[in-house]
Short mmCIF file of C-alpha atoms and ligand atoms in Angstrom, two decimals:
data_model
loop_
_atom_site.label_atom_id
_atom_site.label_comp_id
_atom_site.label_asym_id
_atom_site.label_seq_id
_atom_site.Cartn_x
_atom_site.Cartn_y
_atom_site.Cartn_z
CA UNK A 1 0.00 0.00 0.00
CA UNK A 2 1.11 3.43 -0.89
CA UNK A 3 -0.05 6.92 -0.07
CA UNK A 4 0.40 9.18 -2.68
CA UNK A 5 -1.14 12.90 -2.65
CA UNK A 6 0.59 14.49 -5.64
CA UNK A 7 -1.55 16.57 -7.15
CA UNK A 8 -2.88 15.26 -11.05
CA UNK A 9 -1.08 12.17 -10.97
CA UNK A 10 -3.19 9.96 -13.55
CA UNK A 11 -4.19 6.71 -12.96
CA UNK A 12 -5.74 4.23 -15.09
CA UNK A 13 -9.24 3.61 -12.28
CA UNK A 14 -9.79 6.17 -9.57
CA UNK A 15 -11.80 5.03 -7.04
CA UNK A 16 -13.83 6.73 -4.57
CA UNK A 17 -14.44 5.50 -1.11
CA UNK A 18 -12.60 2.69 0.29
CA UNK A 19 -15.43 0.88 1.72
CA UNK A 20 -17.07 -2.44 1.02
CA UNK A 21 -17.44 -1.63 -2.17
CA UNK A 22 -14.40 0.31 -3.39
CA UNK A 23 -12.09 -2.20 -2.03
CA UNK A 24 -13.76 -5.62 -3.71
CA UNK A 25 -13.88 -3.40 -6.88
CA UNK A 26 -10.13 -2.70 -6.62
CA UNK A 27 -9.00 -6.21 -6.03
CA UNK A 28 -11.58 -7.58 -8.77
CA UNK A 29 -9.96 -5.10 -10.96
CA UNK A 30 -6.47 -6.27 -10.11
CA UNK A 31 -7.52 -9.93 -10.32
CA UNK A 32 -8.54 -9.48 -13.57
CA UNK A 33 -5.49 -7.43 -15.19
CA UNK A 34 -2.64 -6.71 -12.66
CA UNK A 35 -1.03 -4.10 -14.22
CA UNK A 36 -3.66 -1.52 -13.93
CA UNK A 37 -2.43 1.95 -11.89
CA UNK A 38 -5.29 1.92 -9.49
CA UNK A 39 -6.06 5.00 -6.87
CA UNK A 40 -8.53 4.08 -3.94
CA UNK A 41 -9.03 7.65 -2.44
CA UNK A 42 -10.80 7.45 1.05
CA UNK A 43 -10.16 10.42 4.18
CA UNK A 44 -11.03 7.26 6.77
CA UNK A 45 -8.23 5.41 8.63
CA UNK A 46 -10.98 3.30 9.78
CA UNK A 47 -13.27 0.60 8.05
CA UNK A 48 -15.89 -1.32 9.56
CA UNK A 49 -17.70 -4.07 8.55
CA UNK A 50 -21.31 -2.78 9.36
CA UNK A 51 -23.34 -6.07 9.09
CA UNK A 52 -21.87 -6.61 12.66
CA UNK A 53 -23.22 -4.11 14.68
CA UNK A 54 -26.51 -5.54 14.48
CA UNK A 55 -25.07 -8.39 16.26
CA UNK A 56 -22.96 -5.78 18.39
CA UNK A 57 -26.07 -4.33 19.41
CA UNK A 58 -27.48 -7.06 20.07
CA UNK A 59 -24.70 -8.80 22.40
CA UNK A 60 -23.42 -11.64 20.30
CA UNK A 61 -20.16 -9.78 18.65
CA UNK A 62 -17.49 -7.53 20.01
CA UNK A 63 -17.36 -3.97 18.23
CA UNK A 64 -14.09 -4.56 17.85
CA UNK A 65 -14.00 -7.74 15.53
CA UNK A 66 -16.08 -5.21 12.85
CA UNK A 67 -13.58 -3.06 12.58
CA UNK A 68 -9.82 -2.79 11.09
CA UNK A 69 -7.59 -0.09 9.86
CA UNK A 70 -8.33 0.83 5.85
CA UNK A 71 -4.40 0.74 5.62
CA UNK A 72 -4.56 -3.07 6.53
CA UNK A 73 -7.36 -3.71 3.87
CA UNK A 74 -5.45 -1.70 1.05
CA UNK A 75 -4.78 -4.31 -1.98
CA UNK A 76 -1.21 -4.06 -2.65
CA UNK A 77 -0.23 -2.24 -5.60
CA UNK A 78 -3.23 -0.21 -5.20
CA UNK A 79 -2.33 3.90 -4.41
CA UNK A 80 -4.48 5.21 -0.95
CA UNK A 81 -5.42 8.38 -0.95
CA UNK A 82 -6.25 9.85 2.53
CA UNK A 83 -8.40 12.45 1.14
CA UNK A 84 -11.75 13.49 0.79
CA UNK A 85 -13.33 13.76 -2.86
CA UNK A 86 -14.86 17.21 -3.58
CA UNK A 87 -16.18 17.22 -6.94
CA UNK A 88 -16.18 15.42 -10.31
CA UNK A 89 -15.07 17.21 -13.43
CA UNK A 90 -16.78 14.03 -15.73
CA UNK A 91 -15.66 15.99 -19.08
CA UNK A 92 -12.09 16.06 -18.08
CA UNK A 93 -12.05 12.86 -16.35
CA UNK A 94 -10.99 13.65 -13.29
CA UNK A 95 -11.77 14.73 -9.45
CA UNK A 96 -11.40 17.11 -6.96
CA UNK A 97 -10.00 16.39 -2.99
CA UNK A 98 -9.75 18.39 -0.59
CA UNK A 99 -6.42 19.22 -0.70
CA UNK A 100 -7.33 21.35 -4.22
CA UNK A 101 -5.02 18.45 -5.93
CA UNK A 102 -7.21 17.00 -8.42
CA UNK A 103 -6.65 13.20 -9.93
CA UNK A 104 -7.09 12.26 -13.52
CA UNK A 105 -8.35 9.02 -14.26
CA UNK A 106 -9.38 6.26 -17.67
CA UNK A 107 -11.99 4.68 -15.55
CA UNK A 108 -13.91 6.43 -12.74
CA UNK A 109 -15.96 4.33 -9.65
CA UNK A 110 -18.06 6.29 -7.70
CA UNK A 111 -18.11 3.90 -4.28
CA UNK A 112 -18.85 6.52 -1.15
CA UNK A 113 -21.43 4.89 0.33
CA UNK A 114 -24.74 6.79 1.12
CA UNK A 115 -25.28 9.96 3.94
CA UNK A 116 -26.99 8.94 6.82
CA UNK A 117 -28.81 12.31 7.83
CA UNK A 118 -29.04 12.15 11.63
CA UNK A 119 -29.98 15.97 11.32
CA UNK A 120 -33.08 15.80 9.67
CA UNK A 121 -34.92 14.72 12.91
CA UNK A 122 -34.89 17.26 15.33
CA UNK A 123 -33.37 16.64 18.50
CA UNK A 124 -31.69 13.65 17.74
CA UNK A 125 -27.72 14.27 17.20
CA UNK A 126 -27.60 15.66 20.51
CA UNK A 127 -29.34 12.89 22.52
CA UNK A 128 -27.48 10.41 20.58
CA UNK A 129 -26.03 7.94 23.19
CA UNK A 130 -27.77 8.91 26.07
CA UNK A 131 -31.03 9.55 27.98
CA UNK A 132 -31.82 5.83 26.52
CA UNK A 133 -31.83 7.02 23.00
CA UNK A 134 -29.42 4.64 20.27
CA UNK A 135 -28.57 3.21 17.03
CA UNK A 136 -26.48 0.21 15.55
CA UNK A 137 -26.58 2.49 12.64
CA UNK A 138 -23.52 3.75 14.29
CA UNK A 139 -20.05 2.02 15.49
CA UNK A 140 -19.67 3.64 18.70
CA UNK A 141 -23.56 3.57 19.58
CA UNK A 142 -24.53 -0.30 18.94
CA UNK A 143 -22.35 -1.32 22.31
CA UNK A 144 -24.70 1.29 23.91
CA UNK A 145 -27.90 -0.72 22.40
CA UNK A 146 -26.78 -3.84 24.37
CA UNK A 147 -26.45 -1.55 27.02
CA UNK A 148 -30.01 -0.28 27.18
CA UNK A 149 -31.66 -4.26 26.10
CA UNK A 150 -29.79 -5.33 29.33
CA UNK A 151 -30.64 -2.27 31.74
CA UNK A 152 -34.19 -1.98 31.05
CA UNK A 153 -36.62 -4.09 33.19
CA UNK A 154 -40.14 -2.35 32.26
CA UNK A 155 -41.42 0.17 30.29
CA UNK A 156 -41.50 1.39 26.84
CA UNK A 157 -39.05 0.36 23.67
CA UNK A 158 -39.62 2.34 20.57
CA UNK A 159 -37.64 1.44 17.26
CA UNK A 160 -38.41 3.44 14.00
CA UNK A 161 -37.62 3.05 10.24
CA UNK A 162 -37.13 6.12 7.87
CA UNK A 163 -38.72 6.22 4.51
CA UNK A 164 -36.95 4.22 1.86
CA UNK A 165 -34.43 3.62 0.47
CA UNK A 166 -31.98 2.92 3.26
CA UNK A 167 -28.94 0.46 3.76
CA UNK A 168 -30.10 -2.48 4.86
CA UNK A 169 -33.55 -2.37 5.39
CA UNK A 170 -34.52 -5.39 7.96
CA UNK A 171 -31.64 -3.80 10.28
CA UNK A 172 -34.45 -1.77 11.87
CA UNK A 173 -36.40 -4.65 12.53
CA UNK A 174 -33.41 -6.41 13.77
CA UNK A 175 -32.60 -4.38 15.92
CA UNK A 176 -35.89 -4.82 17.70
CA UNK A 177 -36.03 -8.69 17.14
CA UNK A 178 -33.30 -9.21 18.97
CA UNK A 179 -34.18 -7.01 22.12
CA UNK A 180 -36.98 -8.67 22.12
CA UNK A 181 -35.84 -12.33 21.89
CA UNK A 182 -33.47 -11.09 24.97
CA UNK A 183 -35.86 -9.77 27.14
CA UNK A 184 -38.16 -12.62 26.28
CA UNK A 185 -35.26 -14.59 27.64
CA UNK A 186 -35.01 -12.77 30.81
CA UNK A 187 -38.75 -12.73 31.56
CA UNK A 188 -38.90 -9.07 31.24
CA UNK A 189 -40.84 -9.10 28.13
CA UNK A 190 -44.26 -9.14 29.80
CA UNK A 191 -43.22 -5.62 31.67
CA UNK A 192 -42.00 -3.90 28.30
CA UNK A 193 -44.50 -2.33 25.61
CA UNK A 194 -42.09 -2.24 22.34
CA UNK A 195 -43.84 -0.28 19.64
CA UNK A 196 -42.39 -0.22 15.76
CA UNK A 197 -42.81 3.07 13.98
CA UNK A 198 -42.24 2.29 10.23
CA UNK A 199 -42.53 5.46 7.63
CA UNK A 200 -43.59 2.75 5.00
CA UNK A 201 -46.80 0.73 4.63
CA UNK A 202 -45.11 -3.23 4.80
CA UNK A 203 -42.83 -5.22 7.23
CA UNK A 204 -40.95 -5.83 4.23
CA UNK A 205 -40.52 -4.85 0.51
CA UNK A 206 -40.61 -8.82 -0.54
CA UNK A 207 -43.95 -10.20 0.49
CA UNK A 208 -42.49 -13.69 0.84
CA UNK A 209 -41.04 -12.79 4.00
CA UNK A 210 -43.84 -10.39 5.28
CA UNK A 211 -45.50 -13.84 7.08
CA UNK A 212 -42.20 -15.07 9.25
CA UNK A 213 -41.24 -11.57 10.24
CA UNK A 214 -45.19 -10.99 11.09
CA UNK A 215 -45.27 -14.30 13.39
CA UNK A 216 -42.47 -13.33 15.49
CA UNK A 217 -44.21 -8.99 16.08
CA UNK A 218 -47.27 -11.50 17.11
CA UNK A 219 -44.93 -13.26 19.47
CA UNK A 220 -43.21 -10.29 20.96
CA UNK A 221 -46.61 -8.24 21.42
CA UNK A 222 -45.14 -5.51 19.15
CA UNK A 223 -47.34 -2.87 18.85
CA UNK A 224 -46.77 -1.68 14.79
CA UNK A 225 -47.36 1.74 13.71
CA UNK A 226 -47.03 2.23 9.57
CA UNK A 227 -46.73 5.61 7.99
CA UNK A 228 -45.61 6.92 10.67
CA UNK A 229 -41.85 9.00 10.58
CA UNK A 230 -39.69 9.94 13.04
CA UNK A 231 -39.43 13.60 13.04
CA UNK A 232 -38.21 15.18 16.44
CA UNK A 233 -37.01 13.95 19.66
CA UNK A 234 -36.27 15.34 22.84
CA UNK A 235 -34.28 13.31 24.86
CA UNK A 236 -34.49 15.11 28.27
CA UNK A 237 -38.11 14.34 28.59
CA UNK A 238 -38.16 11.11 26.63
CA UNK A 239 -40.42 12.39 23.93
CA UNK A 240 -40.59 11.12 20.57
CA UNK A 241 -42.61 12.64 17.61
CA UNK A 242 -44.12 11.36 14.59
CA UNK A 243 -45.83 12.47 11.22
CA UNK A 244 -48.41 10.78 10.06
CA UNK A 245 -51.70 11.22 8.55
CA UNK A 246 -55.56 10.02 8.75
CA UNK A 247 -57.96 8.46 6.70
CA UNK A 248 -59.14 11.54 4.80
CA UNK A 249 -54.96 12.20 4.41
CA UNK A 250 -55.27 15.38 7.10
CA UNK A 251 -51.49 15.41 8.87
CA UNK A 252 -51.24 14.76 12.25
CA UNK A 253 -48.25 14.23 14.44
CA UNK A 254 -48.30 11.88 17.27
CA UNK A 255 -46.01 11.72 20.42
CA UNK A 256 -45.21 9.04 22.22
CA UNK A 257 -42.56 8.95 25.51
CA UNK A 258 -40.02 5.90 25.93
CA UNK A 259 -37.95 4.44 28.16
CA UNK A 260 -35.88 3.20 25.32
CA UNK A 261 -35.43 4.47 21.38
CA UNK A 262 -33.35 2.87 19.21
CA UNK A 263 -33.44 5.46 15.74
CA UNK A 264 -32.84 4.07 12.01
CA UNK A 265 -31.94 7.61 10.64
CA UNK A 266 -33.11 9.41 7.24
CA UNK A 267 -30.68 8.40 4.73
CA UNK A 268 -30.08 10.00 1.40
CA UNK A 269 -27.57 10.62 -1.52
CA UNK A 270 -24.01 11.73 -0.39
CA UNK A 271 -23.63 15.61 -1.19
CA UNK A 272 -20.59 15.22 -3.19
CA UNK A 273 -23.12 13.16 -5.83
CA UNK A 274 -26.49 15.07 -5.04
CA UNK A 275 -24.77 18.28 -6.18
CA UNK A 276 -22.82 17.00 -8.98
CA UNK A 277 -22.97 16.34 -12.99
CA UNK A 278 -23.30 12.15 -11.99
CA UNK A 279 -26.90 12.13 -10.39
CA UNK A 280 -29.87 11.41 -11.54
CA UNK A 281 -33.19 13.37 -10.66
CA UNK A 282 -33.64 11.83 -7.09
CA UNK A 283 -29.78 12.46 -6.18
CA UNK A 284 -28.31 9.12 -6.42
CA UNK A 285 -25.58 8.26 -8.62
CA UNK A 286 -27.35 7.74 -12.64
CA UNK A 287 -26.05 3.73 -13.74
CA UNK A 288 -27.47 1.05 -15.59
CA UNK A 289 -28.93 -1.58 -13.75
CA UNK A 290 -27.31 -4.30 -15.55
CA UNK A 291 -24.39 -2.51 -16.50
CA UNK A 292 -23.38 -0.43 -13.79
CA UNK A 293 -21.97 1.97 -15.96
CA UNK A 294 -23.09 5.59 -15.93
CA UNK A 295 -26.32 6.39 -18.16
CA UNK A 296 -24.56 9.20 -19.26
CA UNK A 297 -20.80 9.35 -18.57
CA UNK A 298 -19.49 5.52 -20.77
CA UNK A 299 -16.21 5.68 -18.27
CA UNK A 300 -17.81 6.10 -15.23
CA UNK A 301 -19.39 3.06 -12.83
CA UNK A 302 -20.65 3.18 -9.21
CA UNK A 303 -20.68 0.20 -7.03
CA UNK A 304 -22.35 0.08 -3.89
CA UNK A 305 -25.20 2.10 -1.81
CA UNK A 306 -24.68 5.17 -4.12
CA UNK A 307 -26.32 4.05 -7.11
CA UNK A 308 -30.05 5.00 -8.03
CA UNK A 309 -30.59 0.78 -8.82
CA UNK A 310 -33.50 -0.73 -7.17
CA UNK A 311 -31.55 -3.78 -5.53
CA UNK A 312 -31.89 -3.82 -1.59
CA UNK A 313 -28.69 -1.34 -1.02
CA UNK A 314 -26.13 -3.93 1.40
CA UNK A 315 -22.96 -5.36 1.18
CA UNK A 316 -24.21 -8.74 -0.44
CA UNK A 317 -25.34 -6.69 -3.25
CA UNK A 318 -22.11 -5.08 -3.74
CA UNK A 319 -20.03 -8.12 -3.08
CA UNK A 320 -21.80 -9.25 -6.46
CA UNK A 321 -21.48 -5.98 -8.26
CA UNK A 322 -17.40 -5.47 -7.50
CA UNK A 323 -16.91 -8.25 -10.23
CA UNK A 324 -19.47 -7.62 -12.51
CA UNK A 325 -18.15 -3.83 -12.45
CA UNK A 326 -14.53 -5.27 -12.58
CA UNK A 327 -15.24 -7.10 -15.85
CA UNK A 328 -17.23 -4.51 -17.97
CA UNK A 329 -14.10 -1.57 -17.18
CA UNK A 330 -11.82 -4.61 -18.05
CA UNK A 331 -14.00 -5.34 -21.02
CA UNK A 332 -14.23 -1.26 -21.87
CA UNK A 333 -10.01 -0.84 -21.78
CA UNK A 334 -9.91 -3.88 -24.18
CA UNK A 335 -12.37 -2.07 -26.23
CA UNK A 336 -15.43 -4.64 -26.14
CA UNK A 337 -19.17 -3.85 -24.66
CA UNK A 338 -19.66 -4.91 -21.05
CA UNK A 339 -20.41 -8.60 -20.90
CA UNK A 340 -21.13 -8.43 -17.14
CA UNK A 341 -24.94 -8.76 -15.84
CA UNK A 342 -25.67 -7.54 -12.06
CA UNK A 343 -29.33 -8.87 -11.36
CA UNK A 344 -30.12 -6.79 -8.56
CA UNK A 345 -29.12 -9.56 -6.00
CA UNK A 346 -28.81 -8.36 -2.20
CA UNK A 347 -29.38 -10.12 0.86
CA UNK A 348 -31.01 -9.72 4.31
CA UNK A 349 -30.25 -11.79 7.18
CA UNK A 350 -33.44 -11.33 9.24
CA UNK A 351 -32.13 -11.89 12.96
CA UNK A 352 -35.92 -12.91 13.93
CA UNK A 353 -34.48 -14.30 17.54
CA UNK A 354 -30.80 -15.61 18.57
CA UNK A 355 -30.07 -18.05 17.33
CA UNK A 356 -32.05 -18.09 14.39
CA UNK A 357 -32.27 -16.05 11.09
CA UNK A 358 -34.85 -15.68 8.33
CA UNK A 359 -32.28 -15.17 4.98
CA UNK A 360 -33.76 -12.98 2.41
CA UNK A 361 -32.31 -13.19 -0.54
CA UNK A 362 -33.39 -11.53 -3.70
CA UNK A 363 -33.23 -9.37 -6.88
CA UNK A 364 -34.92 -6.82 -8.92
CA UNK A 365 -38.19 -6.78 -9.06
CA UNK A 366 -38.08 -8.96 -5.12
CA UNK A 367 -37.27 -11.88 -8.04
CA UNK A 368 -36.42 -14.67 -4.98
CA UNK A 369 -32.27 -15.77 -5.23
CA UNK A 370 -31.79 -18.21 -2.59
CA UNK A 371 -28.30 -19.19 -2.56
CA UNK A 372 -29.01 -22.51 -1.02
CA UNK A 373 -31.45 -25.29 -2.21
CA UNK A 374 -34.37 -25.40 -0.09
CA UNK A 375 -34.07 -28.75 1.33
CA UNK A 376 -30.52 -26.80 3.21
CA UNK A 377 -32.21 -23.65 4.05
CA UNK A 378 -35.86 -22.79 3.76
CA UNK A 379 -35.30 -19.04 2.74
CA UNK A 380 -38.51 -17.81 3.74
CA UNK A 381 -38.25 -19.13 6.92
CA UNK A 382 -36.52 -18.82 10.32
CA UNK A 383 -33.12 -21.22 10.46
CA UNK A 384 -30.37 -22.15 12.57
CA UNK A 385 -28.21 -22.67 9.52
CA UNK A 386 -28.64 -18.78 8.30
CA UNK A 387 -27.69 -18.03 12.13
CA UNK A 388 -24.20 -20.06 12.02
CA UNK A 389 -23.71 -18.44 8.33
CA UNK A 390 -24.21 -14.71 9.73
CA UNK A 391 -22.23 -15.46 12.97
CA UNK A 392 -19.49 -17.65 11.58
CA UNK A 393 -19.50 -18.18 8.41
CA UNK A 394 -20.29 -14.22 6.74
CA UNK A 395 -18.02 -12.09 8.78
CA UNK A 396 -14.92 -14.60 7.70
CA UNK A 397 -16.52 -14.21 3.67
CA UNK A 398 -16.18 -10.38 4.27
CA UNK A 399 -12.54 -9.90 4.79
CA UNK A 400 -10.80 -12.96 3.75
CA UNK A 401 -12.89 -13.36 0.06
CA UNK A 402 -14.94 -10.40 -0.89
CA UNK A 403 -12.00 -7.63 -0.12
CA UNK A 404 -9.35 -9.92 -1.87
CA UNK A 405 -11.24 -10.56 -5.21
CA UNK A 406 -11.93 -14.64 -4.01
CA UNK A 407 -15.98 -14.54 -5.78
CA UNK A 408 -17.11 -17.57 -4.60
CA UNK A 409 -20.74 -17.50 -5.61
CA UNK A 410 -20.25 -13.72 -6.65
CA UNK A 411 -18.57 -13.87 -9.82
CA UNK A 412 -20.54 -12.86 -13.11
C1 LIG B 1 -26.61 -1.46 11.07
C2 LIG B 1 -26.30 -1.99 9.70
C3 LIG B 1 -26.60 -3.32 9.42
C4 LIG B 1 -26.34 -3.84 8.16
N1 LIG B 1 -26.58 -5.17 7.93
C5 LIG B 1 -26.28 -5.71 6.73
C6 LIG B 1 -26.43 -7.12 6.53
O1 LIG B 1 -26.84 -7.86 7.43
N2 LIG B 1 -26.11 -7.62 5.32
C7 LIG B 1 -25.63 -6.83 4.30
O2 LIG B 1 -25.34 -7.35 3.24
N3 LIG B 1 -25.49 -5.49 4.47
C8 LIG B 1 -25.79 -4.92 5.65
N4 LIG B 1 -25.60 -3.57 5.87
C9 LIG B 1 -25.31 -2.67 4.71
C10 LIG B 1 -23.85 -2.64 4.26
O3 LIG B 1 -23.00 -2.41 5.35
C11 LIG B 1 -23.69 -1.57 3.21
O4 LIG B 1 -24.66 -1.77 2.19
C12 LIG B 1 -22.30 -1.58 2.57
O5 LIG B 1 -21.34 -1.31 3.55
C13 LIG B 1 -22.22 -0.58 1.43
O6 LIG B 1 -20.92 -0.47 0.95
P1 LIG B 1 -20.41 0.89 0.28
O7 LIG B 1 -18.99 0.63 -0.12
O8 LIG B 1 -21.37 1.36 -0.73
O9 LIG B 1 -20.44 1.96 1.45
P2 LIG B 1 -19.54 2.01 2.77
O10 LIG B 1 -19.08 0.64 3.14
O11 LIG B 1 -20.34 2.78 3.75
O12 LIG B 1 -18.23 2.82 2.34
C14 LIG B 1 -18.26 4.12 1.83
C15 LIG B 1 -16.84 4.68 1.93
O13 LIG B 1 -16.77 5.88 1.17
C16 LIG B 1 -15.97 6.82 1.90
N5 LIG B 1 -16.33 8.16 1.45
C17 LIG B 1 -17.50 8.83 1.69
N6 LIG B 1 -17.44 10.05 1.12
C18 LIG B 1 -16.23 10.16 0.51
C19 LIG B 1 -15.57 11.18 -0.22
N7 LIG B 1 -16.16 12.37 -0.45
N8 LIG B 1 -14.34 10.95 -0.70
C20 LIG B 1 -13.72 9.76 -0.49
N9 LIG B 1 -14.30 8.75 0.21
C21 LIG B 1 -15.53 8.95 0.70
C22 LIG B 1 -16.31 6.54 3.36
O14 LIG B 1 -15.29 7.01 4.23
C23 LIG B 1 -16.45 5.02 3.37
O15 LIG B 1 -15.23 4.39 3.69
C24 LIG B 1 -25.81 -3.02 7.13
C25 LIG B 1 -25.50 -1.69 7.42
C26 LIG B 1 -25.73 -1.18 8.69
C27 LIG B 1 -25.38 0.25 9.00
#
């Protein structure tokens, strides 16, 4: 791993954001022709693999086993850049950081993940991490999750989900399973009222999975609220507010006090794409679903939670769309069409109760992609199997094959 910050060196693929993403795109890339100059430009010494902190948050890992250093993860031969991306200049192929040193590139991927906008409720940044109010959305907040599930012996648990589309959609839901499942444990379920305040109208976006996930609110007593969004909170007074609306469509906000909240914040676009040449009329990043390639720009790609695709945005999807995105740039230098198909495959490890996990897998259009025959794992249904594969098996997947280019079952 280098670290090079000289200002319009020219690579052959810039990529921005070192994250799940960037870095299986990079080693796909390298797998596939080793003598491309590669740039991966991310400001963040740290990188976490965020499918853990559910499981952080809900006791069973460590924080620490989620996270490592980006240096460590670096493919070697690949350039790091420590810096933040500013803006795209797509006619001269190249981009911005923030050191006013701009990078010239063949290939462009756009990888920075999405913005999770903790601002846009009111209140919430600062009671972030106290006065019983948390996230697993969040590193350094899904330890204090655990902390909460374990402290609280009666009372009220409110978990809310934003409007779509957000990263990893059942992790709101998760989060709430697995309280549950503990305090069901302890006994102390009968003494706590959980309530789930989703902005949407469904449990989930693939009805196949809608009545597994609907057995276990039935078993927990969860009292669900739809179309209802989180839009203030005041943690002093343990107040949290919601718009919704009636049946004639008249708005109405509703308030409800807890004893615990556990937030799923707004997420959006990052700026740096919102406000930029590369987005499409809702603010994500404009590709081809197939493709990946940019609608608009023929050597530019994204990869990841920043594209405007309809696949469930998580890091199963883009474990399958680093190769596919590898190929078609490798199929692009040599001067052929892309031959690389992403279906719209992501995955969603429903933690309905430890120890056992309903596995949604799917693509566009909720097409159903189990990656295991049925007689194995019964996808629509709980399992102890998808449990060992999310504690044991996925974690291991993550940093020893998808961020060193080994696509076992992800290659197209
Ligand atoms: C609580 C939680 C639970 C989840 N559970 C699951 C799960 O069970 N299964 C699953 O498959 N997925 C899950 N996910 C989703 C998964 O983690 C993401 O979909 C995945 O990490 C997306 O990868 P990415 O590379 O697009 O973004 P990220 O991994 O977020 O990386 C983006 C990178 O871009 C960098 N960056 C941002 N802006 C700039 C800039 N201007 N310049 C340079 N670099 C920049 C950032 O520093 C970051 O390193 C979960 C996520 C969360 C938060």
């Amino acid at each position: 791993m280098t670290v090079s910050n000289t200002p319009g060196t020219s690579y052959d693929i810039v990529i921005v954001g070192a994250g799940s993403a960037g870095i299986a795109t990079a080693s796909s890339l390298l797998k596939r022709n080793g003598s491309l100059r590669i740039a991966l430009i991310d400001p963040s010494p740290d990188h976490y693999y965020q499918p853990g902190w559910t499981m952080v948050g809900g006791g069973i890992f460590k924080p620490e086993s989620t996270h490592r250093k980006t240096a460590d993860l670096i493919p070697a031969g690949v350039d790091w850049i420590a810096k933040s991306v500013t803006g795209f200049a797509p006619d001269d192929n190249s981009v911005s950081l923030d050191n006013d040193a701009s990078l010239i590139y063949g290939h462009l991927v756009v990888a920075p993940g999405l913005k999770l906008d903790w601002a846009a409720v009111e209140g919430l940044e600062e009671t972030l991490g106290k006065n019983g109010v948390t996230s697993n959305y969040r590193y350094d907040l899904a330890p204090y999750t655990w902390q909460l599930v374990q402290g609280l012996d009666s009372g009220k648990a409110l978990f809310t989900q934003p409007p779509m589309p957000i990263k990893c959609a059942g992790a709101p839901q998760k989060a709430l399973y697995l309280s549950a499942s503990q305090w069901l444990t302890s006994g102390k379920l009968s003494n706590i009222d959980i309530e789930f305040y989703n902005a949407g109208g469904a449990l989930f976006g693939v009805a196949a999975y809608v009545p597994a996930l609907t057995a276990y609110m039935e078993k927990y007593e969860v009292g669900i609220n739809y179309l209802h969004n989180l839009i203030k909170v005041d943690g002093a007074s343990k107040t949290a507010w919601f718009k919704t609306a009636d049946a004639e469509g008249n708005e109405q906000i509703v308030e409800s006090r807890f004893d615990m909240l556990h937030v799923c914040p707004p997420q959006c676009a990052p700026d740096l794409v919102k406000n930029s040449e590369l987005s499409g009329d809702d603010g994500w990043l404009e590709v081809d679903p197939a493709s990946l390639q940019h609608k608009r720009y023929p050597n530019i790609w994204g990869a990841g939670d920043v594209m405007d695709t309809t696949n469930a945005k998580t890091m199963a999807a883009a474990r399958k769309q680093a190769p596919v995105v590898a190929q078609n740039i490798c199929d692009a230098i040599s001067g052929q069409a892309p031959s690389a198909v992403y279906k719209g495959y992501g995955s969603c490890p429903l933690t309905v109760e430890k120890g056992k996990i309903v596995l949604a897998e799917f693509g566009y259009g909720g097409e159903l992609t189990p990656s295991f025959p049925g007689w194995l794992n019964e996808g629509t249904k709980p399992t102890r199997l998808a449990w060992f594969l999310k504690v044991r098996i996925l974690p291991l997947v993550y940093w020893h094959a998808m961020l060193k280019a080994r696509e076992w079952l992800a290659g197209p």
